[in-house]
Coordinates of C-alpha atoms in Angstrom, one line a residue:
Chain A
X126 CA 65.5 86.8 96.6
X127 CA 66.7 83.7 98.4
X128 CA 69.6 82.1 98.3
X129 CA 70.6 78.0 99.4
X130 CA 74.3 76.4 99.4
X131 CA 75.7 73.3 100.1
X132 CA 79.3 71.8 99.7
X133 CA 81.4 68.7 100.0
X134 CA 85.2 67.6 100.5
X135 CA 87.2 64.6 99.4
X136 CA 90.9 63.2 100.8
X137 CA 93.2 63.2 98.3
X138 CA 94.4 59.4 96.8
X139 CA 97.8 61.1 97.6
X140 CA 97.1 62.0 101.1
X141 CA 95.6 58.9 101.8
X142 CA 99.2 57.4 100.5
X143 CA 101.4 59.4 102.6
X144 CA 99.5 59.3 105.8
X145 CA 98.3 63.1 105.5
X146 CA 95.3 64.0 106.3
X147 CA 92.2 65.9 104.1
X148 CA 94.1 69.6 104.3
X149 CA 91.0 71.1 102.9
X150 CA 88.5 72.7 104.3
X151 CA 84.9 74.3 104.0
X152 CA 81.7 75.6 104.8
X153 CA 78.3 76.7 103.1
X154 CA 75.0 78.3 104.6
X155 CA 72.5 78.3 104.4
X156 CA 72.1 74.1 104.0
X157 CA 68.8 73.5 105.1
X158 CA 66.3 76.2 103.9
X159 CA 66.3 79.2 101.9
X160 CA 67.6 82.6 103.3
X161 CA 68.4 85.9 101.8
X162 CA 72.2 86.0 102.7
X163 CA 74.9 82.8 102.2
X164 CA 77.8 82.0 102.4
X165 CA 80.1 79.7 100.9
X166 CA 84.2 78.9 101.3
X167 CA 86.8 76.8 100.8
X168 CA 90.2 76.4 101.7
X169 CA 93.4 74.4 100.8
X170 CA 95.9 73.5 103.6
X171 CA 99.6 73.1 101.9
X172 CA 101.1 69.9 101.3
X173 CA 104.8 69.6 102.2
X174 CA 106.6 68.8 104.9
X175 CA 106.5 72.5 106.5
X176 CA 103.1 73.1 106.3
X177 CA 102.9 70.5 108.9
X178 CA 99.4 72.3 111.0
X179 CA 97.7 72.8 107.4
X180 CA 94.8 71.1 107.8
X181 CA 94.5 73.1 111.2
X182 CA 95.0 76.2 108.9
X183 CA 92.6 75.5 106.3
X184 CA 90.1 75.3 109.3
X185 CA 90.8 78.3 110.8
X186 CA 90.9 80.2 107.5
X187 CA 87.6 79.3 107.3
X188 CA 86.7 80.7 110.4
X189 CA 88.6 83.5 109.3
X190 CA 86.7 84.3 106.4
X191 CA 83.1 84.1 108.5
X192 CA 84.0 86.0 111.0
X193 CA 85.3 88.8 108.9
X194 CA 82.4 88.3 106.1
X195 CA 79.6 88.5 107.9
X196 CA 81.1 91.8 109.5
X197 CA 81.5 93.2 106.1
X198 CA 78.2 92.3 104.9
X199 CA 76.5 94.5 107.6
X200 CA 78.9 97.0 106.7
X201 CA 79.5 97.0 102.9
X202 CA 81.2 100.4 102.9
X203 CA 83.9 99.3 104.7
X204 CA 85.2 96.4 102.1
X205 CA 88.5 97.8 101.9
X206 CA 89.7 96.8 105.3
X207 CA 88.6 93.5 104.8
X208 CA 91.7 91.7 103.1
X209 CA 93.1 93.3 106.6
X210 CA 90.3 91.8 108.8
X211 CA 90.9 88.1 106.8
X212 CA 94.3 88.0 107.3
X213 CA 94.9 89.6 111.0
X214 CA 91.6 87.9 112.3
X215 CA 93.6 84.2 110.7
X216 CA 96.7 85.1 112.3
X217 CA 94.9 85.5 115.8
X218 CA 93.5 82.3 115.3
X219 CA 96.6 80.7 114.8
X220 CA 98.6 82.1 117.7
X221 CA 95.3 80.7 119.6
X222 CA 95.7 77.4 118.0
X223 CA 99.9 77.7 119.4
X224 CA 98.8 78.7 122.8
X225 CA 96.3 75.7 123.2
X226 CA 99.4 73.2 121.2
X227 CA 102.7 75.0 121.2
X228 CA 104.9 74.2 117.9
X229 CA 107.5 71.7 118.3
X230 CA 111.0 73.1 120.4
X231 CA 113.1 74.2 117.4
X232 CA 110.0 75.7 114.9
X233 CA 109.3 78.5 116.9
X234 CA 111.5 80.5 114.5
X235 CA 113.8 79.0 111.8
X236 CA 117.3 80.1 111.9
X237 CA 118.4 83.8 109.9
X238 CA 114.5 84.4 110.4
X239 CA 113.1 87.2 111.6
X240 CA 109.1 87.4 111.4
X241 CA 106.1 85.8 112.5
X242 CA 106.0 84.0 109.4
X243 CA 108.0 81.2 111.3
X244 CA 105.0 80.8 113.2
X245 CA 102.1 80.7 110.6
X246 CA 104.3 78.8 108.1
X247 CA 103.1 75.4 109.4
X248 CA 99.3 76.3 109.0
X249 CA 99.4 77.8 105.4
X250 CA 96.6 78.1 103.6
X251 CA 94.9 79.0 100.6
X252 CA 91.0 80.4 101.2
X253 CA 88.1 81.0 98.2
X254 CA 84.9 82.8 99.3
X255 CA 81.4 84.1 98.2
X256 CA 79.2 85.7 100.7
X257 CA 76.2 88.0 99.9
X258 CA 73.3 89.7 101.5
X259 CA 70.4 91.1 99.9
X260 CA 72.2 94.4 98.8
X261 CA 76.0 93.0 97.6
X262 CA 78.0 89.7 96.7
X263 CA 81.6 90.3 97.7
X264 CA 84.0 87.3 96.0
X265 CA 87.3 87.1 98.0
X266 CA 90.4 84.8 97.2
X267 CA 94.1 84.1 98.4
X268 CA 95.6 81.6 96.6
X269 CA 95.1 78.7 94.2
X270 CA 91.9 77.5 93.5
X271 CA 88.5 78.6 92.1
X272 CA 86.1 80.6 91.6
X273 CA 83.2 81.0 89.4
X274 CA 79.7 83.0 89.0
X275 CA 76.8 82.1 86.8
X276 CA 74.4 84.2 85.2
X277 CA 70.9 84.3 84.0
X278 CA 71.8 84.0 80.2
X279 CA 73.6 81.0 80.9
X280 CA 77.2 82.5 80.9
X281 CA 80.0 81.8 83.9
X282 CA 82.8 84.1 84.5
X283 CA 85.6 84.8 86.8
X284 CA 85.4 87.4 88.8
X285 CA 88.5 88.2 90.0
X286 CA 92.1 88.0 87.6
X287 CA 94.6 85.4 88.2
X288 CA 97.4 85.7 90.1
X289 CA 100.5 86.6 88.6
X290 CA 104.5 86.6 89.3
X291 CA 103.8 82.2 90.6
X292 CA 105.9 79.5 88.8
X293 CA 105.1 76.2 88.6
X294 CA 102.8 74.6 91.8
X295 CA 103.7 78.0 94.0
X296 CA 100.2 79.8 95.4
X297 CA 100.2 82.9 97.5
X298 CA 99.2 82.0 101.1
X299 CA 97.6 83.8 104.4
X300 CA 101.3 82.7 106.5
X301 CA 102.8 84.7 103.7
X302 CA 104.0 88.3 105.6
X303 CA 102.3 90.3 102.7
X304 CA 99.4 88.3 103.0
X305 CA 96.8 91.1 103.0
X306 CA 98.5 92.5 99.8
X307 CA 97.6 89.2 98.1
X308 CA 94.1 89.0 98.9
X309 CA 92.2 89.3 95.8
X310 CA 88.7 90.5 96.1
X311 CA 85.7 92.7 94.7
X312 CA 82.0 93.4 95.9
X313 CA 79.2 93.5 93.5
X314 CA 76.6 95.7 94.2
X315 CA 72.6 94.7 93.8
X316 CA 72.4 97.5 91.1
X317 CA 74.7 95.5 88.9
X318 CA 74.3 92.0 87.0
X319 CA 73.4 89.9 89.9
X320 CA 74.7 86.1 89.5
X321 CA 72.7 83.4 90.2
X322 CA 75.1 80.9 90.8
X323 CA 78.1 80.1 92.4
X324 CA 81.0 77.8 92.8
X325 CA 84.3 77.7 95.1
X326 CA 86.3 75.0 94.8
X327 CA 90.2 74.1 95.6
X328 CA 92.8 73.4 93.1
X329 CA 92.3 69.6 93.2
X330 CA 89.2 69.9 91.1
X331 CA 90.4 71.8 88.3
X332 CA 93.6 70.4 88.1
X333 CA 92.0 66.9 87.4
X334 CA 90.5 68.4 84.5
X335 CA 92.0 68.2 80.8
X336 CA 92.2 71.8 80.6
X337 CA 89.8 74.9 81.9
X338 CA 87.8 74.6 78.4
X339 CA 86.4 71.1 80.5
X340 CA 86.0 72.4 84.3
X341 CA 84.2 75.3 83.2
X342 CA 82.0 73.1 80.9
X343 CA 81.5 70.9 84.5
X344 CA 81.0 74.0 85.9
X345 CA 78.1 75.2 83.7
X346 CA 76.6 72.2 84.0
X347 CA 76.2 72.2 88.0
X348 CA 74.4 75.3 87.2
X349 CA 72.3 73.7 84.4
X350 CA 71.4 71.3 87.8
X351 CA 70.6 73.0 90.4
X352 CA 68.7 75.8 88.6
X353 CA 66.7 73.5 86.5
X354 CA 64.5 72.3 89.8
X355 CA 66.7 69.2 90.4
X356 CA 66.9 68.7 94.1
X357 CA 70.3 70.4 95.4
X358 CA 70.0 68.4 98.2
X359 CA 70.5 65.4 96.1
X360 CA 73.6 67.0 94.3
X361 CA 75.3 68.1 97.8
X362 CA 74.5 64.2 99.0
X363 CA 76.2 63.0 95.6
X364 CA 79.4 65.1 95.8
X365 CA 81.8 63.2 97.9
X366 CA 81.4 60.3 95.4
X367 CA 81.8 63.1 92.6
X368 CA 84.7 64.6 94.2
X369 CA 86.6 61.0 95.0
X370 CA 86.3 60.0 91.3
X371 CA 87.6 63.1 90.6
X372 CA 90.7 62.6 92.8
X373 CA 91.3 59.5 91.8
X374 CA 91.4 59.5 88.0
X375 CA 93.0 63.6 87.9
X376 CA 94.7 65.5 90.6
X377 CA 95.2 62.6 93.3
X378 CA 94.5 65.8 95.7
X379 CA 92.1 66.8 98.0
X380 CA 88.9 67.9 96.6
X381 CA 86.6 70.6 97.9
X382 CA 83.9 72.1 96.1
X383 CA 80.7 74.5 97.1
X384 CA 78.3 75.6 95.2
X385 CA 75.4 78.2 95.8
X386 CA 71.9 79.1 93.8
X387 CA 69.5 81.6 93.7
X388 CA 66.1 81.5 93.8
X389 CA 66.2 77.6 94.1
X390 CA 62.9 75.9 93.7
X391 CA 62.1 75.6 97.4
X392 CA 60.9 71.9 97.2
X393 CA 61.0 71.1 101.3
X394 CA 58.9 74.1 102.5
Chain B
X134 CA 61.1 61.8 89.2
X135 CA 63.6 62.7 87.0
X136 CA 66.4 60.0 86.0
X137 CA 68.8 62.8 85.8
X138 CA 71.9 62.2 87.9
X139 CA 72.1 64.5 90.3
X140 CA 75.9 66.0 89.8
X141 CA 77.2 66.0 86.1
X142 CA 78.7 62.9 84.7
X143 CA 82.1 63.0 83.7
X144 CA 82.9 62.3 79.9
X145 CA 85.6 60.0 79.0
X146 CA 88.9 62.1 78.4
X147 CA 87.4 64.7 80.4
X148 CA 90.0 63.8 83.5
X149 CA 93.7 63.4 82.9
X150 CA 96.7 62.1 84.4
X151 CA 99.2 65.4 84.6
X152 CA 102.3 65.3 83.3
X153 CA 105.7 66.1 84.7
X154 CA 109.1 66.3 82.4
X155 CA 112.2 65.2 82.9
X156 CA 114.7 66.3 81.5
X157 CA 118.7 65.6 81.4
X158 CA 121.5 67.5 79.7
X159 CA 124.6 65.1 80.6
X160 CA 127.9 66.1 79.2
X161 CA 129.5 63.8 77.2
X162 CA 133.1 66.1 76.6
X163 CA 136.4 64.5 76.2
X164 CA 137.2 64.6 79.8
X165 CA 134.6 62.8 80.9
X166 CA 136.1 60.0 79.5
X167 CA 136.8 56.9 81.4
X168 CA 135.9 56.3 85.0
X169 CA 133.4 59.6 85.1
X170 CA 131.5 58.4 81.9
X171 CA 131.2 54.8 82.9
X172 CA 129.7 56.1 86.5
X173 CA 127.2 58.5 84.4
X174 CA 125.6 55.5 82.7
X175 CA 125.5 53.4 85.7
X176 CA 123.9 56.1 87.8
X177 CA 121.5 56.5 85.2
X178 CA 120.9 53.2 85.2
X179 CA 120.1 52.7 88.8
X180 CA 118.5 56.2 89.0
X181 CA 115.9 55.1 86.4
X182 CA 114.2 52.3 88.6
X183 CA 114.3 54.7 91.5
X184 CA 112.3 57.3 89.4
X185 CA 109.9 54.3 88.0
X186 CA 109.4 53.6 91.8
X187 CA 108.2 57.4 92.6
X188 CA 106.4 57.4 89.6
X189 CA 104.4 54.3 91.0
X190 CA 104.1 56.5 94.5
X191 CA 102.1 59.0 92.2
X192 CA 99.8 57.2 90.0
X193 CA 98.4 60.8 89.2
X194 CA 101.2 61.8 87.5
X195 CA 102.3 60.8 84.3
X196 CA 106.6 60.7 84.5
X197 CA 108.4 61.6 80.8
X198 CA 111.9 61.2 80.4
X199 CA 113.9 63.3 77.5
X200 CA 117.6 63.1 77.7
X201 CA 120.3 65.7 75.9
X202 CA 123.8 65.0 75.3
X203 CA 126.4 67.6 74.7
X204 CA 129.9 67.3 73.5
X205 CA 131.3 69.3 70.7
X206 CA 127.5 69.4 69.5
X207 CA 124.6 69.0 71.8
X208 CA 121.8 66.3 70.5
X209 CA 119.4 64.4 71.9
X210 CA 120.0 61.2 73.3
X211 CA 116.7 60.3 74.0
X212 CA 114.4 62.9 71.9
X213 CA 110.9 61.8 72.0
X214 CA 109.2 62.6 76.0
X215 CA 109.4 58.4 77.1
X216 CA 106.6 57.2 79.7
X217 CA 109.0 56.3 82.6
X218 CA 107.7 52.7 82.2
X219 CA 109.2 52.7 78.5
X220 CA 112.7 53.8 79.5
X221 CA 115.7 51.7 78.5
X222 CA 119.1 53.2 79.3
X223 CA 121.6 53.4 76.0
X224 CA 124.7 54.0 77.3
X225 CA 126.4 57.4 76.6
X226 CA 130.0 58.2 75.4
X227 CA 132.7 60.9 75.7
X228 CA 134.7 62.8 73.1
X229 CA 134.7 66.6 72.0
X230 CA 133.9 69.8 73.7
X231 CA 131.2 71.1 75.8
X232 CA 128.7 72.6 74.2
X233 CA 126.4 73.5 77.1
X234 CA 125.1 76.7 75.4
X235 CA 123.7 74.9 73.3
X236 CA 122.5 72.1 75.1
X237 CA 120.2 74.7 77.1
X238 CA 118.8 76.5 74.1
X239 CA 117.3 73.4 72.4
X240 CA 116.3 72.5 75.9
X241 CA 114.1 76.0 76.3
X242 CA 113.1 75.0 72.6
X243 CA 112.2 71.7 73.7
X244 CA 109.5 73.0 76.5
X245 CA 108.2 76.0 74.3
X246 CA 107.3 73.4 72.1
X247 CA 105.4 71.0 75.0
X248 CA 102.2 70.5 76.4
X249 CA 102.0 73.6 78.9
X250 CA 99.5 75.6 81.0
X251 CA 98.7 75.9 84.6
X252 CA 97.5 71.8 85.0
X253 CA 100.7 70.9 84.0
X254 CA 103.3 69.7 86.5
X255 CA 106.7 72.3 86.3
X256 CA 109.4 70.5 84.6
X257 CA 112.5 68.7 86.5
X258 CA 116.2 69.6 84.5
X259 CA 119.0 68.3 85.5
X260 CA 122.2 69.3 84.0
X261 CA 125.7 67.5 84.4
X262 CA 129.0 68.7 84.1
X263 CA 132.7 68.1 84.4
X264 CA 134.2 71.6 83.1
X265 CA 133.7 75.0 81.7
X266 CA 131.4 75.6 78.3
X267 CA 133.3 75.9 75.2
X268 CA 130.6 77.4 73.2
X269 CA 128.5 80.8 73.5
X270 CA 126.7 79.7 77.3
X271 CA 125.3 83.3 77.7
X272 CA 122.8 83.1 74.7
X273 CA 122.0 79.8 76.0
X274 CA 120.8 80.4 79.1
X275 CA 119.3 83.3 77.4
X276 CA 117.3 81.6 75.0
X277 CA 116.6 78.6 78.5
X278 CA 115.1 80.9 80.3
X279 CA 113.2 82.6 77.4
X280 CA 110.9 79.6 78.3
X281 CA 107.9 80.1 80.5
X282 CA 108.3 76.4 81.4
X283 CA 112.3 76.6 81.8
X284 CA 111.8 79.6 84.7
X285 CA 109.1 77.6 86.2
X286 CA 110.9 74.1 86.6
X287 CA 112.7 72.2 89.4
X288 CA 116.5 72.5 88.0
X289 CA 119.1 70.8 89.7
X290 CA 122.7 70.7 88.6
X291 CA 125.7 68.3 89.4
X292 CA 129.2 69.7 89.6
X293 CA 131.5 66.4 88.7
X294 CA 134.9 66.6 89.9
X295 CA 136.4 69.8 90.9
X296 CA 137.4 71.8 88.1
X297 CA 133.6 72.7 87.1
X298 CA 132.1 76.1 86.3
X299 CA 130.3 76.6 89.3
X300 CA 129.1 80.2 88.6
X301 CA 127.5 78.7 85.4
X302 CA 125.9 76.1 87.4
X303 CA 124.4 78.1 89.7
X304 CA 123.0 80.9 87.1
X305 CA 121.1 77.6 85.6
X306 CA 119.7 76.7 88.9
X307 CA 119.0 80.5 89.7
X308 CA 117.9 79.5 92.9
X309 CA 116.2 82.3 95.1
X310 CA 118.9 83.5 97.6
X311 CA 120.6 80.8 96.5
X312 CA 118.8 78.1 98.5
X313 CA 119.7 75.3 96.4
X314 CA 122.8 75.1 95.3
X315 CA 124.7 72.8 92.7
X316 CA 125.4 69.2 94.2
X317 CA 128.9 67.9 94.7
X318 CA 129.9 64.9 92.7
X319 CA 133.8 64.1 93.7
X320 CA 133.9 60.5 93.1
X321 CA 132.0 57.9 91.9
X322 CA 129.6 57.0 94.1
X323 CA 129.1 60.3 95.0
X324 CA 127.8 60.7 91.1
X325 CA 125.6 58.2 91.8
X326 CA 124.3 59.4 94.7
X327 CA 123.8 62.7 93.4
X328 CA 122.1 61.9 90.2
X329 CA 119.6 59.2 91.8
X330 CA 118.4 62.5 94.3
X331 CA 118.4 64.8 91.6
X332 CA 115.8 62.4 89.3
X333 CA 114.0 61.6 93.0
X334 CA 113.7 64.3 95.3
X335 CA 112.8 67.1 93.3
X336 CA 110.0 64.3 91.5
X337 CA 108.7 63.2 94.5
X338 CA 108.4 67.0 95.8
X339 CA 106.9 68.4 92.5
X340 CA 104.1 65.7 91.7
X341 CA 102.8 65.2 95.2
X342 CA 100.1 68.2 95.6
X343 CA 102.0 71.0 97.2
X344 CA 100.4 74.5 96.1
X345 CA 102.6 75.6 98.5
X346 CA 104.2 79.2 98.3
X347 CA 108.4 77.8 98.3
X348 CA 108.9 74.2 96.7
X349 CA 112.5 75.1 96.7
X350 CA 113.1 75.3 100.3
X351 CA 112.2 71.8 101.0
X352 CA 114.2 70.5 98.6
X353 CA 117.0 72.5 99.7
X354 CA 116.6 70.9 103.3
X355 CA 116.5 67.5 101.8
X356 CA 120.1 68.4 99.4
X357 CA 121.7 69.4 102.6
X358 CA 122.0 65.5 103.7
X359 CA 124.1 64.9 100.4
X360 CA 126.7 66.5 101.4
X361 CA 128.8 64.2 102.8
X362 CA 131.1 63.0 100.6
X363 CA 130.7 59.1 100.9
X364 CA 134.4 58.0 100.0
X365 CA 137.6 59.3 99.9
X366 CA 138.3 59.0 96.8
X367 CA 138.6 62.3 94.7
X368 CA 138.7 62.8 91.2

């Protein structure tokens, strides 16, 4: 069982607007041959004003996220500690990040304030991920965006529920003090249905969709792609385009997708 | 060599523009007669090009103006949602009571009734009054808040002169820990003022991509620099 991966981002038409840069952020392995273990993540960097190291965040969630995955693939039986591991192992990153570029005088800590949520406001962050080896898939999520799994009969699902107790654009967040509370997440083991494809992506995609009925269909069809023998490299190469044009005539957000298949006709070995 | 492209190809009507409402409940009552009524329509009238303006900032996003009036009845004034671009301002008038209950309820109604879902923008409200509600405002912000879409909006309300019911106000905003809190509208241009932020701000905060986990603080930073009163004048 092998597994290959690939992803793409795009800036936002609205970012490019207002001077902000792409706040998303990703990464997918393997990219260049086959391997029995991948991993695949992205991560959404918030937009306003106080979320001013976002981008930064999105980066090191990221980070975040291998650093604690790959641990918790070797060690499957101790996935409950790893919405801890995500979320502490972020945080470290960021008060790296502030020691190498101190905040601005005045946003170390905003007034009537008393945690170190002051300090990992300006880099929140969302973070989607999908990492398995050749006994489990563990699907882990904070925040907006998506994440889907695909499945020999042709059916995709969600794995994990949506959140609940949000209005409106809100998202839980990793600078949020109860982060590790809000990280969503759930291991698969070998034994079990095993997908055979998969797709993170940040909220820009979906939301430039007329509803979910028409991302999921999208969706499905990436599947229908790269399973059918069609060159994934030739999909990854295509997506930036993909992702603009999806930008551009939906969300006007930054678009970030990665997808993962199994088995993949090996074409370049 | 297949001729299949190699991501899928989008399908007309597949993409869409998102939507955000915006939505006014003005109170036309008998004492807003006069000076305060006259400065309602012309800050509408100059807020509207402002709003256009954002609108064009966010080409994404798809601006829709409703408007409700209240007096001894509450109506609409403008009842079909009205692509920003289409908006003409008919002036409003004052006479009656203040049927703010009312004016809420169909409101909630109003966005039940709408295009909803988790692609959809949260709605903008903004409610203006002069004075206290004359009919039954506790089932209406029952029934307003009985929305899905009415708990999730931006609302921002404008307290006109200084014998308002601010505790009213301030259960419509239902702001957490009170970060936003009902603008001050003591004179004319202050109205003005007031109402062109409340259709901008919370528009330009709520259809660029945020996904943040507090919208409301923001704005509540950016309501701070209205307070200033910018004449002397009082009414």
């Amino acid at each position: 069982m092998s597994w290959r991966a690939g992803g793409a981002t795009a800036i936002g038409a609205s970012h490019i607007r207002n001077k902000r840069p792409n706040q998303d952020a990703f990464y997918a392995s393997p990219t260049q041959q086959s391997d029995p273990r991948f991993m695949i993540c992205v991560a959404d960097g918030h937009g306003s004003d106080a979320y001013y190291r976002s981008d930064i965040g999105a980066r090191l969630a990221v980070e975040a996220f291998i650093e604690a995955i790959s641990w918790n693939l070797d060690s499957p039986e101790q996935i409950n500690s790893l919405p801890q591991d995500i979320v502490q192992i972020w945080r470290r990153l960021v008060k790296q990040d502030i020691g190498r570029n101190p905040l601005p005088p005045g946003f170390e800590r905003a007034p009537g304030r008393a945690s170190d949520r002051d300090i990992f406001e300006p880099y929140g962050s969302t973070l989607v991920g999908v990492a398995a080896s050749e006994q489990i898939c563990i699907v882990v999520q904070i925040g907006d965006g998506d994440l889907l799994l695909g499945y020999e009969d042709g059916t995709i699902n969600r794995p994990l529920a949506a959140d609940t107790g949000l209005h409106g654009e809100q998202t839980y967040s990793l600078c949020l003090d109860d982060a590790p509370q809000r990280v969503k997440y759930k291991a698969i083991k070998r034994t079990e249905t095993w997908p055979d494809f998969v797709l993170t992506s940040t909220d820009g995609v979906s939301k430039a969709f007329v509803d979910d009925a028409a991302f999921v269909d999208v969706v499905r069809h990436y599947r229908e792609l790269v399973r059918s023998g069609e060159d994934l490299q030739a999909t990854i190469n295509a997506l930036p385009d993909w992702l603009r044009q999806v930008s551009d005539n939906g969300s006007g957000d930054d678009a970030t997708l990665c997808l993962a298949s199994r088995r993949y006709k090996i074409q370049d070995q | 060599m297949s001729e299949r492209p190699p991501v899928p190809v989008i399908t007309p009507g597949a993409l869409a523009r998102r939507r955000l409402h915006v939505m006014f409940a003005l109170d036309c009552s008998g004492s807003m007669r006069g000076d305060r009524i006259a400065s309602l329509n012309y800050a509408m009238r100059s807020a509207l090009p402002e709003l256009l303006s954002v609108a064009e900032d966010n080409p994404e996003v798809q601006v829709m103006v409703q408007v409700m009036r209240f007096d001894t009845v509450a109506r609409w004034h403008i009842d079909e949602p009205t692509p920003i671009e289409e908006m003409e301002w008919i002036d409003l008038d004052a006479g009656g009571e203040t049927a703010m209950g009312s004016a809420l309820a169909q409101i909630g109604e109003a966005l039940d009734s709408a295009e909803a879902g988790p692609r959809q923008l949260p709605p903008v409200i903004v409610l203006a009054s002069d004075g206290y509600p004359t009919d039954d405002i506790d089932a209406g912000l029952e029934q307003f808040f009985s929305s899905a879409a009415a708990t999730a909006a931006t609302r921002i309300a404008i307290a006109i002169g200084s014998n308002t019911d601010l505790d009213t106000l301030e259960r419509f905003m239902n702001s957490p820990e009170a970060r936003l809190k009902p603008l001050r509208a003591n004179n004319a241009p202050d109205l003005v003022k007031s109402i062109k932020w409340a259709t901008t701000a919370p528009v330009k905060a709520t259809s660029s991509p945020t996904n943040a986990p507090d919208v409301a603080s923001q704005l509540a930073l950016n309501a701070e620099q209205l307070e200033a009163p910018s004449s002397e004048v009082v009414w």
